[in-house]
mmCIF file of C-alpha atoms in Angstrom:
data_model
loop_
_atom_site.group_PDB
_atom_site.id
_atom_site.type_symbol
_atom_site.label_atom_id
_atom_site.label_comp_id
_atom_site.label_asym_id
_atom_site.label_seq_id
_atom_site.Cartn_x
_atom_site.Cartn_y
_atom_site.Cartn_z
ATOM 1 C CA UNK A 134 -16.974 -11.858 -17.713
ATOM 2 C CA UNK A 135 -18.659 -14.740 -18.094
ATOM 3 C CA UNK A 136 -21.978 -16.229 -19.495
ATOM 4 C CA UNK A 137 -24.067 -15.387 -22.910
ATOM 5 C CA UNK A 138 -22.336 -12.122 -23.171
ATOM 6 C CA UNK A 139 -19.596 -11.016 -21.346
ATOM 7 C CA UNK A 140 -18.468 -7.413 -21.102
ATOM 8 C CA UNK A 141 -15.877 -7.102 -23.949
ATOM 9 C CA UNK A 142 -13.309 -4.399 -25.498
ATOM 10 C CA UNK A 143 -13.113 -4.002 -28.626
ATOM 11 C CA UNK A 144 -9.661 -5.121 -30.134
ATOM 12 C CA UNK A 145 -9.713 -3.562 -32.784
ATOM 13 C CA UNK A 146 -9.616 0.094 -30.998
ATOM 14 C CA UNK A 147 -6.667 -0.775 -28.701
ATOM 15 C CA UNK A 148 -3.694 -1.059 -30.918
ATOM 16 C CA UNK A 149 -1.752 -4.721 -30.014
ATOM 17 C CA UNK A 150 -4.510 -6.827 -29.235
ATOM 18 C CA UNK A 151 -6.778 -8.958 -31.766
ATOM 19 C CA UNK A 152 -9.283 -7.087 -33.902
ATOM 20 C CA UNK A 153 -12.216 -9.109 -32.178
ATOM 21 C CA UNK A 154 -13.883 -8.646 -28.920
ATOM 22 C CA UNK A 155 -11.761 -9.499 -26.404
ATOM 23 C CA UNK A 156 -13.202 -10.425 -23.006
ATOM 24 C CA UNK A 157 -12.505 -9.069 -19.693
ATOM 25 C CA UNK A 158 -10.861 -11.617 -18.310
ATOM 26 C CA UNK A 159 -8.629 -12.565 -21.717
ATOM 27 C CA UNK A 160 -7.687 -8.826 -21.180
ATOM 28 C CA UNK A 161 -6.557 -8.978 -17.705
ATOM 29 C CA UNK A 162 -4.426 -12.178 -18.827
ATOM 30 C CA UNK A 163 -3.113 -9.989 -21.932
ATOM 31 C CA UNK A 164 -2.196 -6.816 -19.699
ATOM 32 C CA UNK A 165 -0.179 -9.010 -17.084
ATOM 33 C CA UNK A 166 1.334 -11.288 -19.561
ATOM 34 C CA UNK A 167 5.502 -10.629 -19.299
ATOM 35 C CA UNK A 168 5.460 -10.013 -23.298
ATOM 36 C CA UNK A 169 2.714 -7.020 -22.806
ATOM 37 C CA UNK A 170 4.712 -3.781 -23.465
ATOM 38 C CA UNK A 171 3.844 -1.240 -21.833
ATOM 39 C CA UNK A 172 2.161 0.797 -24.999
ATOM 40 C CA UNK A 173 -0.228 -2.022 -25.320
ATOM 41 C CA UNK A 174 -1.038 -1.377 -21.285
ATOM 42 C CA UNK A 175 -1.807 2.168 -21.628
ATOM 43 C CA UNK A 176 -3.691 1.919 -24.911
ATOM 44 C CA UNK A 177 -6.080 -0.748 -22.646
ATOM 45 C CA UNK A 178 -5.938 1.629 -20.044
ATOM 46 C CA UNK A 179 -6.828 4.522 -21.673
ATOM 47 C CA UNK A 180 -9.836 2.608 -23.623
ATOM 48 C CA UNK A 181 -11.337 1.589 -20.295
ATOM 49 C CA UNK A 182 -10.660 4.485 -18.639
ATOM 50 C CA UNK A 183 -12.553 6.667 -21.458
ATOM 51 C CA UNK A 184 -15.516 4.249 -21.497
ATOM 52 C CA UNK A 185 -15.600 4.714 -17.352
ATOM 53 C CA UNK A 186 -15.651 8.076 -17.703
ATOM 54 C CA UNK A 187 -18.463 8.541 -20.649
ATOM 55 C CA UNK A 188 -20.449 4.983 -20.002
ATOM 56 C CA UNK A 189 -19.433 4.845 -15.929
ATOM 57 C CA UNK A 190 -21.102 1.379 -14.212
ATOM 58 C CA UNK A 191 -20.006 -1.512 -16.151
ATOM 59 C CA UNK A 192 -16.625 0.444 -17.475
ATOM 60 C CA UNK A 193 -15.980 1.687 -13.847
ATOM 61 C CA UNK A 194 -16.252 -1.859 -12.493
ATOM 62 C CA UNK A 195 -14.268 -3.239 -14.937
ATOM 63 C CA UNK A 196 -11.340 -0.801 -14.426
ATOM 64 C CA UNK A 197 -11.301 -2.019 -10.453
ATOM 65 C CA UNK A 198 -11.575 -5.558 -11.737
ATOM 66 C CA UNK A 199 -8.572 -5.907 -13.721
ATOM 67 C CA UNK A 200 -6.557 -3.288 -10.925
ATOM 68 C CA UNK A 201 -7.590 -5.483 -8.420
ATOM 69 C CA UNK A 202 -4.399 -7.077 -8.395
ATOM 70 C CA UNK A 203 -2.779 -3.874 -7.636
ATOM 71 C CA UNK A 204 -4.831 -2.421 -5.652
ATOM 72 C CA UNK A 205 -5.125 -5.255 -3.606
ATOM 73 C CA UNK A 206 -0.964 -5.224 -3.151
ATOM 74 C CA UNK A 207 -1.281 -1.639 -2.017
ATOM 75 C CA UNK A 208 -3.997 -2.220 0.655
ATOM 76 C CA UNK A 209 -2.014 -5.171 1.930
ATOM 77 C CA UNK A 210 0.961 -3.383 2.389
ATOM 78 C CA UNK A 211 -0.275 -0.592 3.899
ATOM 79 C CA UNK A 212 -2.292 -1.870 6.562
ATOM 80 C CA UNK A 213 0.799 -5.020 7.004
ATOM 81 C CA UNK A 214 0.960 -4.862 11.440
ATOM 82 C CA UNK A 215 -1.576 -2.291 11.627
ATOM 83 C CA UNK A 216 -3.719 -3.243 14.350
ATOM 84 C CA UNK A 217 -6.481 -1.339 14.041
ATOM 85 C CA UNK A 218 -9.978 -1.727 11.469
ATOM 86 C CA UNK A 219 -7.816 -1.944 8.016
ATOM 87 C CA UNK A 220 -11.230 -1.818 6.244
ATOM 88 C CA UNK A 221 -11.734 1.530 6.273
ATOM 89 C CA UNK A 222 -7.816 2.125 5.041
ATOM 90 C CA UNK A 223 -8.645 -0.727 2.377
ATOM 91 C CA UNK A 224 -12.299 1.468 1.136
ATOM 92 C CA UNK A 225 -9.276 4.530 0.882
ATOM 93 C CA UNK A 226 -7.157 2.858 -1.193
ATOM 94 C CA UNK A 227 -10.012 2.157 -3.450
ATOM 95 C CA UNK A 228 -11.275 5.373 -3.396
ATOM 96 C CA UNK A 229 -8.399 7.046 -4.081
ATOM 97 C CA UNK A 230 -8.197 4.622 -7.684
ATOM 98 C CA UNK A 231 -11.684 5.949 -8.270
ATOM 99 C CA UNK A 232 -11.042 9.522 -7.393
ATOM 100 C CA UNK A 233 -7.786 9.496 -10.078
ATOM 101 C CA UNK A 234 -9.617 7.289 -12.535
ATOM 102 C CA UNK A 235 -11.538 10.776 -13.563
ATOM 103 C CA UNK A 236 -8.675 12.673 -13.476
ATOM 104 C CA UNK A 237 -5.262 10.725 -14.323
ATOM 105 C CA UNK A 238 -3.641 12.310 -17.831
ATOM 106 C CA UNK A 239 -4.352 9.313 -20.676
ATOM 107 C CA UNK A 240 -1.817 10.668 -22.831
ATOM 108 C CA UNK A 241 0.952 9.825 -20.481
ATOM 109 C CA UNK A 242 2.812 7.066 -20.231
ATOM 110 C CA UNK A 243 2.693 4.192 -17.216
ATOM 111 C CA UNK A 244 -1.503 4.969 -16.542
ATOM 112 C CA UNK A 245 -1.844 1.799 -14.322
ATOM 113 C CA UNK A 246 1.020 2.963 -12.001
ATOM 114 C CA UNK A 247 -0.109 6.639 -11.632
ATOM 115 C CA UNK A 248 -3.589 5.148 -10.528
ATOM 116 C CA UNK A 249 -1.852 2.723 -7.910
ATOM 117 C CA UNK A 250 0.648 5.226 -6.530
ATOM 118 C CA UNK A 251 -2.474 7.434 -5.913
ATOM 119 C CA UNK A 252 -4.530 4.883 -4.381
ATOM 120 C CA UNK A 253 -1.340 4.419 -2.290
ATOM 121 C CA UNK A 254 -0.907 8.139 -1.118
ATOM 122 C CA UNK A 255 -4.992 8.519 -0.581
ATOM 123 C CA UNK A 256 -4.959 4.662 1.395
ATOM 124 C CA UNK A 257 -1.392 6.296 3.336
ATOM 125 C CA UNK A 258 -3.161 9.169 4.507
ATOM 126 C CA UNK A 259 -6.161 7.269 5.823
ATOM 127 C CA UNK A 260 -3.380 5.185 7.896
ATOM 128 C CA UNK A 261 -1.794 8.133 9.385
ATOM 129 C CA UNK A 262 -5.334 9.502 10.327
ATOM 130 C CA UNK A 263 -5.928 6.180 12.242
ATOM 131 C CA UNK A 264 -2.635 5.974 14.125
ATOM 132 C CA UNK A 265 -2.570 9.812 14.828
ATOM 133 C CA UNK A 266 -6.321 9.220 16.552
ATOM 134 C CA UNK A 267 -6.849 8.812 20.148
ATOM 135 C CA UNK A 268 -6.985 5.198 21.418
ATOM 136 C CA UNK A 269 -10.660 4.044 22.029
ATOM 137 C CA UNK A 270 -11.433 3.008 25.767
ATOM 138 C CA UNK A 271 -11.104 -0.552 24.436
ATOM 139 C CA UNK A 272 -7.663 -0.113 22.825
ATOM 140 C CA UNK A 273 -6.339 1.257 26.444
ATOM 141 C CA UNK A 274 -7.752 -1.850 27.928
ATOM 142 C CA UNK A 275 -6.177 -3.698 25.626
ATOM 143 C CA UNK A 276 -2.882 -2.162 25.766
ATOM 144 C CA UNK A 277 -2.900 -1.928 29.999
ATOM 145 C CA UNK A 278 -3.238 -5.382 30.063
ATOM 146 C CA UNK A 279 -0.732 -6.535 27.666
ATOM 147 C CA UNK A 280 1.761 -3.886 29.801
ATOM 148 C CA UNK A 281 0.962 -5.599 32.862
ATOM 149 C CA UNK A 282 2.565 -8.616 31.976
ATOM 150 C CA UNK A 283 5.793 -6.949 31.939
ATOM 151 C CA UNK A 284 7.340 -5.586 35.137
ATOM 152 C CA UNK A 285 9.914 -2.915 35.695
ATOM 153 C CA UNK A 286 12.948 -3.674 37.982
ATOM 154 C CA UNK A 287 15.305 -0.930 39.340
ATOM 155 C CA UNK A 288 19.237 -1.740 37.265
ATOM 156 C CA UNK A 289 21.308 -4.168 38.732
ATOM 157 C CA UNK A 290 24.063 -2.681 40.761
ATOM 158 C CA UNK A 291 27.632 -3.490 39.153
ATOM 159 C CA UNK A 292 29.621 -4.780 42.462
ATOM 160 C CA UNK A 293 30.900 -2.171 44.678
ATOM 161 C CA UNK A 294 31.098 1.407 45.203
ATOM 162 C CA UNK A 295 30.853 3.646 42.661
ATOM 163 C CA UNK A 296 34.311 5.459 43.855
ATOM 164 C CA UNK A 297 36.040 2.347 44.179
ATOM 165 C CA UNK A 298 34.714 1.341 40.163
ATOM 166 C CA UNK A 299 36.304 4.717 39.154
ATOM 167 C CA UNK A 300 39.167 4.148 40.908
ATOM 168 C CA UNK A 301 39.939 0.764 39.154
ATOM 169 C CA UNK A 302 38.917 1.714 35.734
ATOM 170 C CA UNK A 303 41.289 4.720 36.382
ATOM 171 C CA UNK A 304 44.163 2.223 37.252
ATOM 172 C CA UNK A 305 43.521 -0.170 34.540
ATOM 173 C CA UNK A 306 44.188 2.641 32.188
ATOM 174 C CA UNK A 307 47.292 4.262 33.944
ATOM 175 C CA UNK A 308 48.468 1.061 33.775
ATOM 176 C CA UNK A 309 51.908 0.836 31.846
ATOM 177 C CA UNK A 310 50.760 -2.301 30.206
ATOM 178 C CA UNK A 311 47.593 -0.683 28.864
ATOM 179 C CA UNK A 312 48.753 2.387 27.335
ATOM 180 C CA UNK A 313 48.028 2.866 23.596
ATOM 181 C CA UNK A 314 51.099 2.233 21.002
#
């Protein structure tokens, strides 16, 4: 994005932004900008996706570049008080943008959110794979140890015999005082 020569689109293919090159990072500013519609978005979207899918390297970096944002939201939310190794849930998430990058339909509308909702459901499954595993010998450590800082105690007893509670809840009701309208 930066330097001599940084990667560029070219404007005038992607109807809405100048007829110029436009660099990366101008783009990214353009796409997130509140005044962007959302037909400028997918025209951007579907010109980088097409060049990632005929040119891959540069184009397929540059489509994770300017998701990052997004992508970055999803990983963060799904591994938010998971305790386990949220790398390899994070590498999901990412690879289930690239995975949909080749396949999501360019002539739809909202391109950007079909690719994040299925780097959400490909990052989701790779969390329910790690919670449904078995605990590691470490993780039982762990866990035992934090347990035995708790103790269990038998329930208090609530003063008396259990007959003699019945028999005053029983008069507290029959009472002609306590007796429902």
């Amino acid at each position: 994005m930066t330097g001599p020569r940084p990667v560029c689109v070219n404007g005038a293919e992607i109807a809405g932004l100048p007829a110029r090159p436009v660099p990366l990072d101008e783009l990214g500013a353009v796409l997130v900008a509140e005044e962007c519609t959302q037909a400028v978005r997918d025209a951007a979207w579907a010109y980088l996706i097409t060049r990632a899918r005929t040119e891959r390297g540069t184009w397929t970096v540059a489509c994770v570049g300017l998701a990052l944002p997004v992508l970055l939201s999803v990983a963060t939310a799904l591994t938010k008080g998971f305790r386990g190794d949220k790398h390899d849930i994070h590498a999901d998430v990412l690879t289930g943008f690239l995975q949909w990058l080749n396949e999501v339909d360019l002539d739809r509308p909202a391109i950007l959110a079909r690719l994040r909702w299925a780097a959400f459901r490909h990052g989701y499954l790779a969390l329910r794979e790690a919670l449904d595993a078995p605990l590691l010998t470490e993780e039982l450590d762990e866990l035992s140890a934090r347990s035995a800082r708790f103790r269990s105690a038998p329930p208090q007893r609530l003063g008396g015999h259990p007959e003699a509670l019945l028999m005053a809840a029983v008069a507290t009701v029959s009472s002609p005082s306590r007796r429902p309208p």
